[in-house]
């Protein structure tokens, strides 16, 4: 397997699992579907269903075996596939929802929690297949249970496709209305990216990139609770000692992820891709990124000093993790999804954590504005402008940023959107009401920045 855990590491890992919410958040199998193309969309859908079921038939069973044998909780087993706009490009029909239903059927047959890849990459422009897929997203996600969707609207190399940004604002609004009775749950399964990565194991943004092998195993670990407990031994100590503590903790967490990834890929006879180091919180008490920042001395997450504390955390996690695995990838850092983090929820309810502060925090951490509920009457143009702002941060800083926002129909500031499970619940946060309509309706493409010229 490349390395062995010693007795002390095993004891420490067992303690972290039992007492500090340590787990493997997901084993995600990536599957190439490019050979499923067909002019007939029903044929394409049947090929997609058959190949997913054939390649991933033992994924859940293998994950459960590893859980039992090693005593390591594996919360989710997931699948990511080639962006469907690529697979469906040969189809003559525009009813791409058929393919989403095939994906959903396969996910249920195998028993995975989610399947990602109902996706399009449009950072520099649209193919006809991209247009069809984006138009179909509200129907596709409202009509399926386990399918997740992502659209990449910008990159450092290409700039930002503002026509796509406008369409995604409209798409999110429509999807919220289609799933209104379930607190707009459809929006929790849709993310808009800048600089999307091809090996992300986390949902809703996972897809199997065109540069990936036929099948691959990517593992996402999670350890906010472990880092929080480690920092309790650093009260009053200087920041360099705080950083060292986080690095050592991230090393231990990543070693566990490496072990699971190698075991899973070996047993499934597929390629080991990457370990994603991201600190992915849950609504459970003691498993919060916000509480880590507060343990560093911030009174309430979102207050002054929060961005600096998050920058230290994100950097130390990466430095510690890369020493534990030669194959680190995905997003790897600290996530700040509001609805999925007990401390973020509390800070938002207290009025300390605002949308603007979250945007500042995204400059120094993984991903972006994630699982944020906004008033249901927020316009599609305002949502598009939020996406554009976040994409600009990613484009200029050559990092992955994203928006997963929930405009909850019929709800206003102070209300709560309840999604359940790992998605948790989100207080509806205020949004600045100044109009962005004229800005968004310009369309076109924001050009790539100077730092894109690296050749």
Tab-separated table of C-alpha atoms in Angstrom:
chain	number	residue	atom	x	y	z
A	1	UNK	CA	0.000	0.000	0.000
A	2	UNK	CA	3.000	2.310	0.029
A	3	UNK	CA	3.219	2.849	3.805
A	4	UNK	CA	2.035	1.454	7.111
A	5	UNK	CA	0.400	3.125	10.075
A	6	UNK	CA	2.265	2.535	13.319
A	7	UNK	CA	0.599	1.606	16.621
A	8	UNK	CA	0.549	5.177	17.979
A	9	UNK	CA	-1.014	6.533	14.787
A	10	UNK	CA	-3.703	3.847	14.937
A	11	UNK	CA	-4.526	4.753	18.557
A	12	UNK	CA	-4.640	8.469	17.733
A	13	UNK	CA	-6.834	7.838	14.708
A	14	UNK	CA	-9.263	5.717	16.740
A	15	UNK	CA	-9.546	8.516	19.300
A	16	UNK	CA	-10.195	11.088	16.579
A	17	UNK	CA	-12.917	8.886	15.088
A	18	UNK	CA	-14.585	8.165	18.439
A	19	UNK	CA	-14.391	11.619	19.992
A	20	UNK	CA	-13.722	14.246	17.328
A	21	UNK	CA	-16.004	13.501	14.340
A	22	UNK	CA	-13.160	12.308	12.103
A	23	UNK	CA	-14.418	10.516	9.009
A	24	UNK	CA	-13.852	9.944	5.339
A	25	UNK	CA	-16.532	12.180	3.875
A	26	UNK	CA	-16.667	10.397	0.552
A	27	UNK	CA	-15.236	7.733	-1.705
A	28	UNK	CA	-16.049	8.957	-5.202
A	29	UNK	CA	-15.596	6.811	-8.294
A	30	UNK	CA	-15.075	8.768	-11.502
A	31	UNK	CA	-16.320	7.062	-14.670
A	32	UNK	CA	-15.642	8.039	-18.278
A	33	UNK	CA	-18.884	8.044	-20.299
A	34	UNK	CA	-17.608	9.382	-23.622
A	35	UNK	CA	-18.140	6.000	-25.280
A	36	UNK	CA	-21.864	6.176	-24.396
A	37	UNK	CA	-22.572	8.746	-27.113
A	38	UNK	CA	-25.435	8.041	-29.508
A	39	UNK	CA	-27.732	9.980	-31.818
A	40	UNK	CA	-30.711	8.410	-30.048
A	41	UNK	CA	-31.059	9.868	-26.581
A	42	UNK	CA	-32.773	6.780	-25.158
A	43	UNK	CA	-29.897	4.646	-26.420
A	44	UNK	CA	-27.420	7.079	-24.874
A	45	UNK	CA	-29.334	6.936	-21.586
A	46	UNK	CA	-29.362	3.155	-21.575
A	47	UNK	CA	-25.618	3.062	-22.262
A	48	UNK	CA	-25.009	5.486	-19.396
A	49	UNK	CA	-27.081	3.377	-17.007
A	50	UNK	CA	-25.399	0.135	-18.065
A	51	UNK	CA	-21.840	1.455	-17.832
A	52	UNK	CA	-22.287	3.112	-14.436
A	53	UNK	CA	-23.867	-0.044	-13.010
A	54	UNK	CA	-21.118	-2.224	-14.473
A	55	UNK	CA	-18.163	-0.105	-13.388
A	56	UNK	CA	-19.437	0.827	-9.925
A	57	UNK	CA	-21.380	-2.301	-8.966
A	58	UNK	CA	-19.028	-3.057	-6.041
A	59	UNK	CA	-18.363	0.516	-4.902
A	60	UNK	CA	-20.776	0.605	-1.964
A	61	UNK	CA	-19.960	-2.951	-0.844
A	62	UNK	CA	-16.234	-2.193	-0.930
A	63	UNK	CA	-16.682	1.001	1.060
A	64	UNK	CA	-18.662	-0.854	3.699
A	65	UNK	CA	-16.015	-3.583	3.904
A	66	UNK	CA	-13.276	-1.012	4.483
A	67	UNK	CA	-15.391	0.658	7.162
A	68	UNK	CA	-15.790	-2.626	9.027
A	69	UNK	CA	-12.204	-3.794	8.680
A	70	UNK	CA	-10.473	-0.529	9.566
A	71	UNK	CA	-13.115	1.043	11.797
A	72	UNK	CA	-13.075	4.227	9.704
A	73	UNK	CA	-16.483	5.843	9.044
A	74	UNK	CA	-17.085	6.505	5.338
A	75	UNK	CA	-20.069	8.828	5.240
A	76	UNK	CA	-20.819	8.812	1.508
A	77	UNK	CA	-20.139	6.690	-1.542
A	78	UNK	CA	-20.533	8.714	-4.722
A	79	UNK	CA	-20.003	8.671	-8.474
A	80	UNK	CA	-18.829	11.389	-10.838
A	81	UNK	CA	-19.128	11.108	-14.618
A	82	UNK	CA	-17.912	12.858	-17.751
A	83	UNK	CA	-19.757	16.180	-18.175
A	84	UNK	CA	-23.046	15.171	-19.753
A	85	UNK	CA	-22.968	18.046	-22.239
A	86	UNK	CA	-19.969	16.273	-23.818
A	87	UNK	CA	-21.538	12.810	-23.737
A	88	UNK	CA	-24.817	14.094	-25.186
A	89	UNK	CA	-23.332	16.192	-27.979
A	90	UNK	CA	-24.290	13.574	-30.598
A	91	UNK	CA	-27.906	13.285	-29.425
A	92	UNK	CA	-30.511	14.724	-31.758
A	93	UNK	CA	-33.076	15.187	-28.987
A	94	UNK	CA	-33.062	18.223	-26.694
A	95	UNK	CA	-34.674	16.308	-23.829
A	96	UNK	CA	-31.513	15.876	-21.808
A	97	UNK	CA	-33.572	15.150	-18.695
A	98	UNK	CA	-33.717	11.568	-20.000
A	99	UNK	CA	-29.990	11.278	-19.305
A	100	UNK	CA	-30.376	12.716	-15.792
A	101	UNK	CA	-33.028	10.094	-15.115
A	102	UNK	CA	-30.652	7.358	-16.329
A	103	UNK	CA	-27.978	8.661	-13.976
A	104	UNK	CA	-30.456	8.738	-11.098
A	105	UNK	CA	-31.660	5.222	-11.834
A	106	UNK	CA	-28.087	3.927	-11.857
A	107	UNK	CA	-27.264	5.712	-8.588
A	108	UNK	CA	-30.259	4.106	-6.902
A	109	UNK	CA	-29.451	0.682	-8.327
A	110	UNK	CA	-25.890	0.798	-6.998
A	111	UNK	CA	-26.869	2.486	-3.735
A	112	UNK	CA	-24.628	5.580	-3.888
A	113	UNK	CA	-25.685	8.782	-2.163
A	114	UNK	CA	-25.110	11.156	-5.087
A	115	UNK	CA	-23.967	11.157	-8.692
A	116	UNK	CA	-22.326	14.254	-10.155
A	117	UNK	CA	-21.535	15.295	-13.688
A	118	UNK	CA	-24.758	16.685	-15.095
A	119	UNK	CA	-22.411	19.440	-16.101
A	120	UNK	CA	-21.197	21.850	-18.773
A	121	UNK	CA	-17.907	23.706	-19.203
A	122	UNK	CA	-18.698	27.044	-20.853
A	123	UNK	CA	-15.974	29.404	-19.635
A	124	UNK	CA	-15.196	30.544	-23.186
A	125	UNK	CA	-18.474	29.885	-24.979
A	126	UNK	CA	-21.300	27.431	-25.618
A	127	UNK	CA	-21.688	24.390	-27.794
A	128	UNK	CA	-25.259	23.529	-28.750
A	129	UNK	CA	-25.081	20.659	-26.280
A	130	UNK	CA	-24.019	23.050	-23.493
A	131	UNK	CA	-27.049	25.236	-24.198
A	132	UNK	CA	-29.410	22.281	-24.130
A	133	UNK	CA	-27.989	20.984	-20.874
A	134	UNK	CA	-28.196	24.329	-19.072
A	135	UNK	CA	-31.780	24.800	-20.237
A	136	UNK	CA	-32.647	21.349	-18.916
A	137	UNK	CA	-31.126	21.730	-15.431
A	138	UNK	CA	-34.297	22.866	-13.583
A	139	UNK	CA	-36.335	19.948	-14.959
A	140	UNK	CA	-33.478	17.471	-14.541
A	141	UNK	CA	-32.739	18.270	-10.886
A	142	UNK	CA	-36.383	18.728	-9.899
A	143	UNK	CA	-37.189	15.338	-11.411
A	144	UNK	CA	-34.348	13.337	-9.868
A	145	UNK	CA	-33.231	12.539	-6.343
A	146	UNK	CA	-29.467	11.929	-6.441
A	147	UNK	CA	-28.215	13.796	-9.509
A	148	UNK	CA	-25.951	16.823	-8.978
A	149	UNK	CA	-25.118	19.477	-11.542
A	150	UNK	CA	-22.349	22.001	-12.110
A	151	UNK	CA	-21.539	24.626	-14.715
A	152	UNK	CA	-18.109	26.225	-15.113
A	153	UNK	CA	-18.618	29.822	-16.271
A	154	UNK	CA	-15.074	31.194	-15.998
A	155	UNK	CA	-11.379	30.505	-15.695
A	156	UNK	CA	-8.136	32.382	-15.314
A	157	UNK	CA	-7.178	31.393	-18.866
A	158	UNK	CA	-10.500	32.212	-20.529
A	159	UNK	CA	-12.128	35.005	-18.496
A	160	UNK	CA	-15.808	34.949	-17.491
A	161	UNK	CA	-18.652	34.044	-19.826
A	162	UNK	CA	-21.185	36.628	-18.688
A	163	UNK	CA	-23.922	35.215	-20.934
A	164	UNK	CA	-23.560	31.952	-19.012
A	165	UNK	CA	-23.553	33.849	-15.707
A	166	UNK	CA	-26.877	35.487	-16.628
A	167	UNK	CA	-28.382	32.138	-17.625
A	168	UNK	CA	-27.278	30.518	-14.381
A	169	UNK	CA	-28.998	33.258	-12.366
A	170	UNK	CA	-32.207	32.452	-14.225
A	171	UNK	CA	-31.622	28.704	-13.872
A	172	UNK	CA	-31.208	28.912	-10.087
A	173	UNK	CA	-34.404	30.961	-9.730
A	174	UNK	CA	-36.384	28.512	-11.842
A	175	UNK	CA	-34.988	25.513	-9.979
A	176	UNK	CA	-35.944	27.080	-6.656
A	177	UNK	CA	-39.536	27.430	-7.864
A	178	UNK	CA	-39.614	23.857	-9.206
A	179	UNK	CA	-38.612	22.536	-5.760
A	180	UNK	CA	-40.440	25.150	-3.673
A	181	UNK	CA	-42.349	22.585	-1.591
A	182	UNK	CA	-39.040	21.066	-0.441
A	183	UNK	CA	-37.463	24.396	0.597
A	184	UNK	CA	-35.814	24.756	-2.831
A	185	UNK	CA	-33.745	21.622	-2.274
A	186	UNK	CA	-32.885	21.471	-5.967
A	187	UNK	CA	-30.562	24.451	-5.547
A	188	UNK	CA	-28.442	22.483	-3.078
A	189	UNK	CA	-27.571	20.130	-5.959
A	190	UNK	CA	-26.367	22.849	-8.353
A	191	UNK	CA	-23.071	24.751	-8.199
A	192	UNK	CA	-21.612	27.398	-10.507
A	193	UNK	CA	-17.809	27.359	-10.806
A	194	UNK	CA	-14.850	29.382	-11.928
A	195	UNK	CA	-11.709	27.276	-12.466
A	196	UNK	CA	-13.507	23.988	-11.804
A	197	UNK	CA	-11.167	21.052	-11.155
A	198	UNK	CA	-11.453	17.660	-12.864
A	199	UNK	CA	-10.837	15.445	-9.816
A	200	UNK	CA	-13.125	16.912	-7.147
A	201	UNK	CA	-14.757	14.155	-5.040
A	202	UNK	CA	-17.226	16.503	-3.309
A	203	UNK	CA	-20.788	17.255	-4.369
A	204	UNK	CA	-22.472	19.073	-5.915
A	205	UNK	CA	-19.478	19.977	-8.087
A	206	UNK	CA	-17.883	16.610	-8.849
A	207	UNK	CA	-17.433	15.584	-12.476
A	208	UNK	CA	-15.003	13.238	-14.226
A	209	UNK	CA	-12.676	15.420	-16.274
A	210	UNK	CA	-11.666	14.615	-19.832
A	211	UNK	CA	-8.045	14.290	-18.720
A	212	UNK	CA	-8.885	11.555	-16.223
A	213	UNK	CA	-8.466	7.774	-16.726
A	214	UNK	CA	-11.298	5.389	-17.612
A	215	UNK	CA	-12.212	4.995	-13.944
A	216	UNK	CA	-10.628	6.463	-10.826
A	217	UNK	CA	-11.097	6.595	-7.061
A	218	UNK	CA	-10.892	9.998	-5.385
A	219	UNK	CA	-11.318	10.323	-1.620
A	220	UNK	CA	-12.402	13.361	0.384
A	221	UNK	CA	-11.459	13.443	4.067
A	222	UNK	CA	-12.913	15.632	6.766
A	223	UNK	CA	-11.581	16.738	10.110
A	224	UNK	CA	-12.829	20.090	11.483
A	225	UNK	CA	-13.529	18.486	14.846
A	226	UNK	CA	-10.012	17.045	15.023
A	227	UNK	CA	-8.405	20.425	14.275
A	228	UNK	CA	-10.674	22.157	16.795
A	229	UNK	CA	-9.681	19.759	19.568
A	230	UNK	CA	-5.993	20.051	18.688
A	231	UNK	CA	-6.146	23.843	18.966
A	232	UNK	CA	-7.515	23.625	22.478
A	233	UNK	CA	-3.959	22.714	23.474
A	234	UNK	CA	-2.707	25.993	21.940
A	235	UNK	CA	-4.640	28.564	23.976
A	236	UNK	CA	-2.751	31.854	24.114
A	237	UNK	CA	0.166	30.560	22.034
A	238	UNK	CA	1.547	32.489	19.005
A	239	UNK	CA	0.274	31.862	15.504
A	240	UNK	CA	3.338	29.973	14.299
A	241	UNK	CA	2.614	27.325	16.942
A	242	UNK	CA	-1.053	27.304	15.901
A	243	UNK	CA	-0.009	26.701	12.290
A	244	UNK	CA	2.339	23.866	13.295
A	245	UNK	CA	-0.435	22.191	15.280
A	246	UNK	CA	-2.834	22.354	12.334
A	247	UNK	CA	-0.170	21.000	9.956
A	248	UNK	CA	0.525	17.996	12.194
A	249	UNK	CA	-3.201	17.312	12.545
A	250	UNK	CA	-3.801	17.597	8.799
A	251	UNK	CA	-0.968	15.122	8.237
A	252	UNK	CA	-2.690	12.502	10.427
A	253	UNK	CA	-6.065	13.062	8.784
A	254	UNK	CA	-4.597	12.783	5.291
A	255	UNK	CA	-2.750	9.552	6.161
A	256	UNK	CA	-6.116	8.026	6.947
A	257	UNK	CA	-7.549	9.236	3.643
A	258	UNK	CA	-4.536	7.841	1.779
A	259	UNK	CA	-5.060	4.456	3.403
A	260	UNK	CA	-8.740	4.333	2.415
A	261	UNK	CA	-8.058	5.557	-1.131
A	262	UNK	CA	-5.386	2.940	-1.779
A	263	UNK	CA	-7.471	0.141	-0.296
A	264	UNK	CA	-10.571	1.106	-2.276
A	265	UNK	CA	-8.753	1.512	-5.591
A	266	UNK	CA	-6.914	-1.798	-5.118
A	267	UNK	CA	-10.058	-3.745	-4.260
A	268	UNK	CA	-12.023	-2.172	-7.100
A	269	UNK	CA	-9.159	-2.736	-9.545
A	270	UNK	CA	-9.096	0.886	-10.620
A	271	UNK	CA	-6.763	3.872	-10.534
A	272	UNK	CA	-6.074	5.750	-7.289
A	273	UNK	CA	-6.596	9.394	-8.149
A	274	UNK	CA	-6.246	11.874	-5.301
A	275	UNK	CA	-6.937	12.593	-1.660
A	276	UNK	CA	-8.814	15.862	-1.169
A	277	UNK	CA	-7.707	17.436	2.128
A	278	UNK	CA	-10.698	19.718	2.514
A	279	UNK	CA	-12.066	20.358	5.997
A	280	UNK	CA	-15.726	19.665	5.238
A	281	UNK	CA	-17.979	20.538	8.195
A	282	UNK	CA	-21.346	19.078	9.175
A	283	UNK	CA	-24.277	20.489	11.144
A	284	UNK	CA	-23.154	18.370	14.133
A	285	UNK	CA	-21.849	20.255	17.140
A	286	UNK	CA	-18.056	20.005	17.341
A	287	UNK	CA	-17.570	19.544	13.585
A	288	UNK	CA	-17.393	23.172	12.520
A	289	UNK	CA	-14.834	25.297	10.644
A	290	UNK	CA	-16.341	28.409	12.247
A	291	UNK	CA	-15.573	27.063	15.721
A	292	UNK	CA	-11.923	26.521	14.689
A	293	UNK	CA	-11.664	30.212	13.798
A	294	UNK	CA	-13.280	31.153	17.085
A	295	UNK	CA	-10.852	28.906	18.950
A	296	UNK	CA	-8.075	31.035	17.448
A	297	UNK	CA	-9.548	34.053	19.231
A	298	UNK	CA	-12.316	35.425	17.001
A	299	UNK	CA	-15.314	36.124	19.248
A	300	UNK	CA	-17.841	35.203	16.545
A	301	UNK	CA	-17.101	33.943	13.043
A	302	UNK	CA	-17.490	36.851	10.652
A	303	UNK	CA	-16.032	39.409	13.033
A	304	UNK	CA	-12.748	41.271	12.428
A	305	UNK	CA	-9.836	38.877	12.046
A	306	UNK	CA	-11.908	36.074	10.527
A	307	UNK	CA	-10.318	36.253	7.069
A	308	UNK	CA	-6.778	36.200	8.509
A	309	UNK	CA	-7.600	33.229	10.740
A	310	UNK	CA	-9.124	31.354	7.799
A	311	UNK	CA	-6.070	32.081	5.637
A	312	UNK	CA	-3.810	30.539	8.276
A	313	UNK	CA	-6.081	27.505	8.604
A	314	UNK	CA	-6.325	26.891	4.870
A	315	UNK	CA	-2.597	27.188	4.295
A	316	UNK	CA	-1.639	24.973	7.242
A	317	UNK	CA	-4.082	22.266	6.157
A	318	UNK	CA	-2.495	22.155	2.698
A	319	UNK	CA	1.075	22.121	4.042
A	320	UNK	CA	0.347	19.301	6.462
A	321	UNK	CA	-1.634	17.264	3.966
A	322	UNK	CA	0.849	17.304	1.100
A	323	UNK	CA	3.470	15.717	3.370
A	324	UNK	CA	1.166	12.739	3.964
A	325	UNK	CA	0.249	11.931	0.363
A	326	UNK	CA	1.974	12.325	-2.974
A	327	UNK	CA	-1.392	12.497	-4.718
A	328	UNK	CA	-3.253	15.446	-3.248
A	329	UNK	CA	-5.819	17.163	-5.437
A	330	UNK	CA	-9.443	18.171	-5.696
A	331	UNK	CA	-10.083	21.378	-3.776
A	332	UNK	CA	-8.061	20.740	-0.591
A	333	UNK	CA	-8.509	23.416	2.045
A	334	UNK	CA	-11.284	24.641	4.317
A	335	UNK	CA	-14.932	24.722	3.225
A	336	UNK	CA	-17.338	27.350	4.528
A	337	UNK	CA	-20.828	26.088	3.584
A	338	UNK	CA	-23.194	28.033	5.827
A	339	UNK	CA	-26.016	25.495	6.143
A	340	UNK	CA	-23.585	22.619	6.760
A	341	UNK	CA	-21.638	24.269	9.589
A	342	UNK	CA	-23.182	24.669	13.036
A	343	UNK	CA	-20.903	27.611	13.893
A	344	UNK	CA	-21.592	29.400	10.598
A	345	UNK	CA	-25.324	29.010	11.155
A	346	UNK	CA	-25.041	30.527	14.638
A	347	UNK	CA	-22.888	33.417	13.388
A	348	UNK	CA	-25.308	34.173	10.549
A	349	UNK	CA	-28.269	34.122	12.927
A	350	UNK	CA	-26.433	36.504	15.249
A	351	UNK	CA	-26.015	38.924	12.343
A	352	UNK	CA	-22.204	38.861	12.570
A	353	UNK	CA	-21.567	36.744	9.474
A	354	UNK	CA	-22.757	38.568	6.353
A	355	UNK	CA	-22.742	37.738	2.669
A	356	UNK	CA	-20.056	40.365	2.105
A	357	UNK	CA	-17.808	38.890	4.802
A	358	UNK	CA	-18.288	35.423	3.353
A	359	UNK	CA	-17.182	36.771	-0.013
A	360	UNK	CA	-14.008	38.154	1.571
A	361	UNK	CA	-13.370	34.797	3.243
A	362	UNK	CA	-13.622	33.000	-0.096
A	363	UNK	CA	-10.495	34.834	-1.240
A	364	UNK	CA	-8.385	32.690	1.101
A	365	UNK	CA	-10.159	29.317	1.352
A	366	UNK	CA	-11.505	26.517	-0.816
A	367	UNK	CA	-14.499	26.961	-3.113
A	368	UNK	CA	-16.722	29.956	-2.359
A	369	UNK	CA	-20.198	31.131	-1.378
A	370	UNK	CA	-21.633	27.770	-0.457
A	371	UNK	CA	-25.071	26.676	0.760
A	372	UNK	CA	-26.296	30.203	1.434
A	373	UNK	CA	-30.024	30.927	1.639
A	374	UNK	CA	-31.206	34.319	0.363
A	375	UNK	CA	-34.699	35.855	0.184
A	376	UNK	CA	-36.981	34.246	-2.353
A	377	UNK	CA	-37.639	37.551	-4.072
A	378	UNK	CA	-33.952	38.049	-4.897
A	379	UNK	CA	-33.836	38.701	-8.649
A	380	UNK	CA	-32.053	36.444	-11.128
A	381	UNK	CA	-29.842	39.409	-12.046
A	382	UNK	CA	-28.742	39.841	-8.423
A	383	UNK	CA	-27.943	36.125	-8.182
A	384	UNK	CA	-26.006	36.377	-11.451
A	385	UNK	CA	-24.059	39.358	-10.099
A	386	UNK	CA	-23.158	37.376	-6.967
A	387	UNK	CA	-21.895	34.594	-9.255
A	388	UNK	CA	-19.902	37.137	-11.298
A	389	UNK	CA	-18.263	38.603	-8.198
A	390	UNK	CA	-17.224	35.184	-6.964
A	391	UNK	CA	-16.009	34.130	-10.416
A	392	UNK	CA	-13.893	37.293	-10.565
A	393	UNK	CA	-12.167	36.333	-7.314
A	394	UNK	CA	-11.356	32.924	-8.760
A	395	UNK	CA	-10.246	34.284	-12.124
A	396	UNK	CA	-7.899	36.951	-10.777
A	397	UNK	CA	-6.439	34.776	-8.015
A	398	UNK	CA	-6.099	31.622	-10.150
A	399	UNK	CA	-8.137	29.558	-7.689
A	400	UNK	CA	-11.378	27.600	-7.728
A	401	UNK	CA	-14.398	29.567	-6.583
A	402	UNK	CA	-18.068	28.665	-6.709
A	403	UNK	CA	-21.578	29.705	-5.782
A	404	UNK	CA	-24.282	27.428	-4.391
A	405	UNK	CA	-27.089	29.740	-3.366
A	406	UNK	CA	-30.710	29.010	-2.421
A	407	UNK	CA	-33.303	31.735	-3.168
A	408	UNK	CA	-36.051	30.305	-0.975
A	409	UNK	CA	-39.506	31.031	-2.450
A	410	UNK	CA	-41.814	32.829	-0.011
A	411	UNK	CA	-39.106	33.291	2.609
A	412	UNK	CA	-37.340	36.391	3.861
A	413	UNK	CA	-34.505	37.418	6.142
A	414	UNK	CA	-34.704	35.611	9.478
A	415	UNK	CA	-36.593	32.603	8.116
A	416	UNK	CA	-34.919	29.195	7.906
A	417	UNK	CA	-34.430	26.875	4.955
A	418	UNK	CA	-34.334	23.247	6.104
A	419	UNK	CA	-32.785	20.715	3.751
A	420	UNK	CA	-31.697	18.008	6.172
A	421	UNK	CA	-28.890	15.487	6.385
A	422	UNK	CA	-25.404	16.804	5.691
A	423	UNK	CA	-26.966	19.834	3.978
A	424	UNK	CA	-28.408	21.004	7.314
A	425	UNK	CA	-30.396	24.218	7.525
A	426	UNK	CA	-29.648	27.804	6.589
A	427	UNK	CA	-30.915	31.108	7.961
A	428	UNK	CA	-32.023	33.370	5.121
A	429	UNK	CA	-29.363	36.084	4.859
A	430	UNK	CA	-29.889	39.664	3.643
A	431	UNK	CA	-28.707	40.665	0.177
A	432	UNK	CA	-27.961	44.205	-0.942
A	433	UNK	CA	-30.920	45.376	-3.030
A	434	UNK	CA	-29.084	47.775	-5.390
A	435	UNK	CA	-29.887	46.621	-8.924
A	436	UNK	CA	-27.308	44.790	-11.054
A	437	UNK	CA	-29.689	44.430	-14.006
A	438	UNK	CA	-27.884	46.793	-16.401
A	439	UNK	CA	-24.534	45.184	-15.559
A	440	UNK	CA	-25.716	41.617	-16.097
A	441	UNK	CA	-27.584	42.338	-19.352
A	442	UNK	CA	-24.443	43.625	-21.071
A	443	UNK	CA	-23.488	40.006	-21.778
A	444	UNK	CA	-20.323	39.034	-23.609
A	445	UNK	CA	-17.147	37.918	-21.898
A	446	UNK	CA	-15.004	39.539	-19.242
A	447	UNK	CA	-11.495	39.058	-20.680
A	448	UNK	CA	-8.870	36.898	-19.024
A	449	UNK	CA	-6.519	38.819	-16.723
A	450	UNK	CA	-2.855	39.562	-17.388
A	451	UNK	CA	-1.750	36.773	-15.065
A	452	UNK	CA	-3.293	34.262	-17.489
A	453	UNK	CA	-0.351	34.856	-19.853
A	454	UNK	CA	2.070	32.298	-18.464
A	455	UNK	CA	3.564	30.750	-21.616
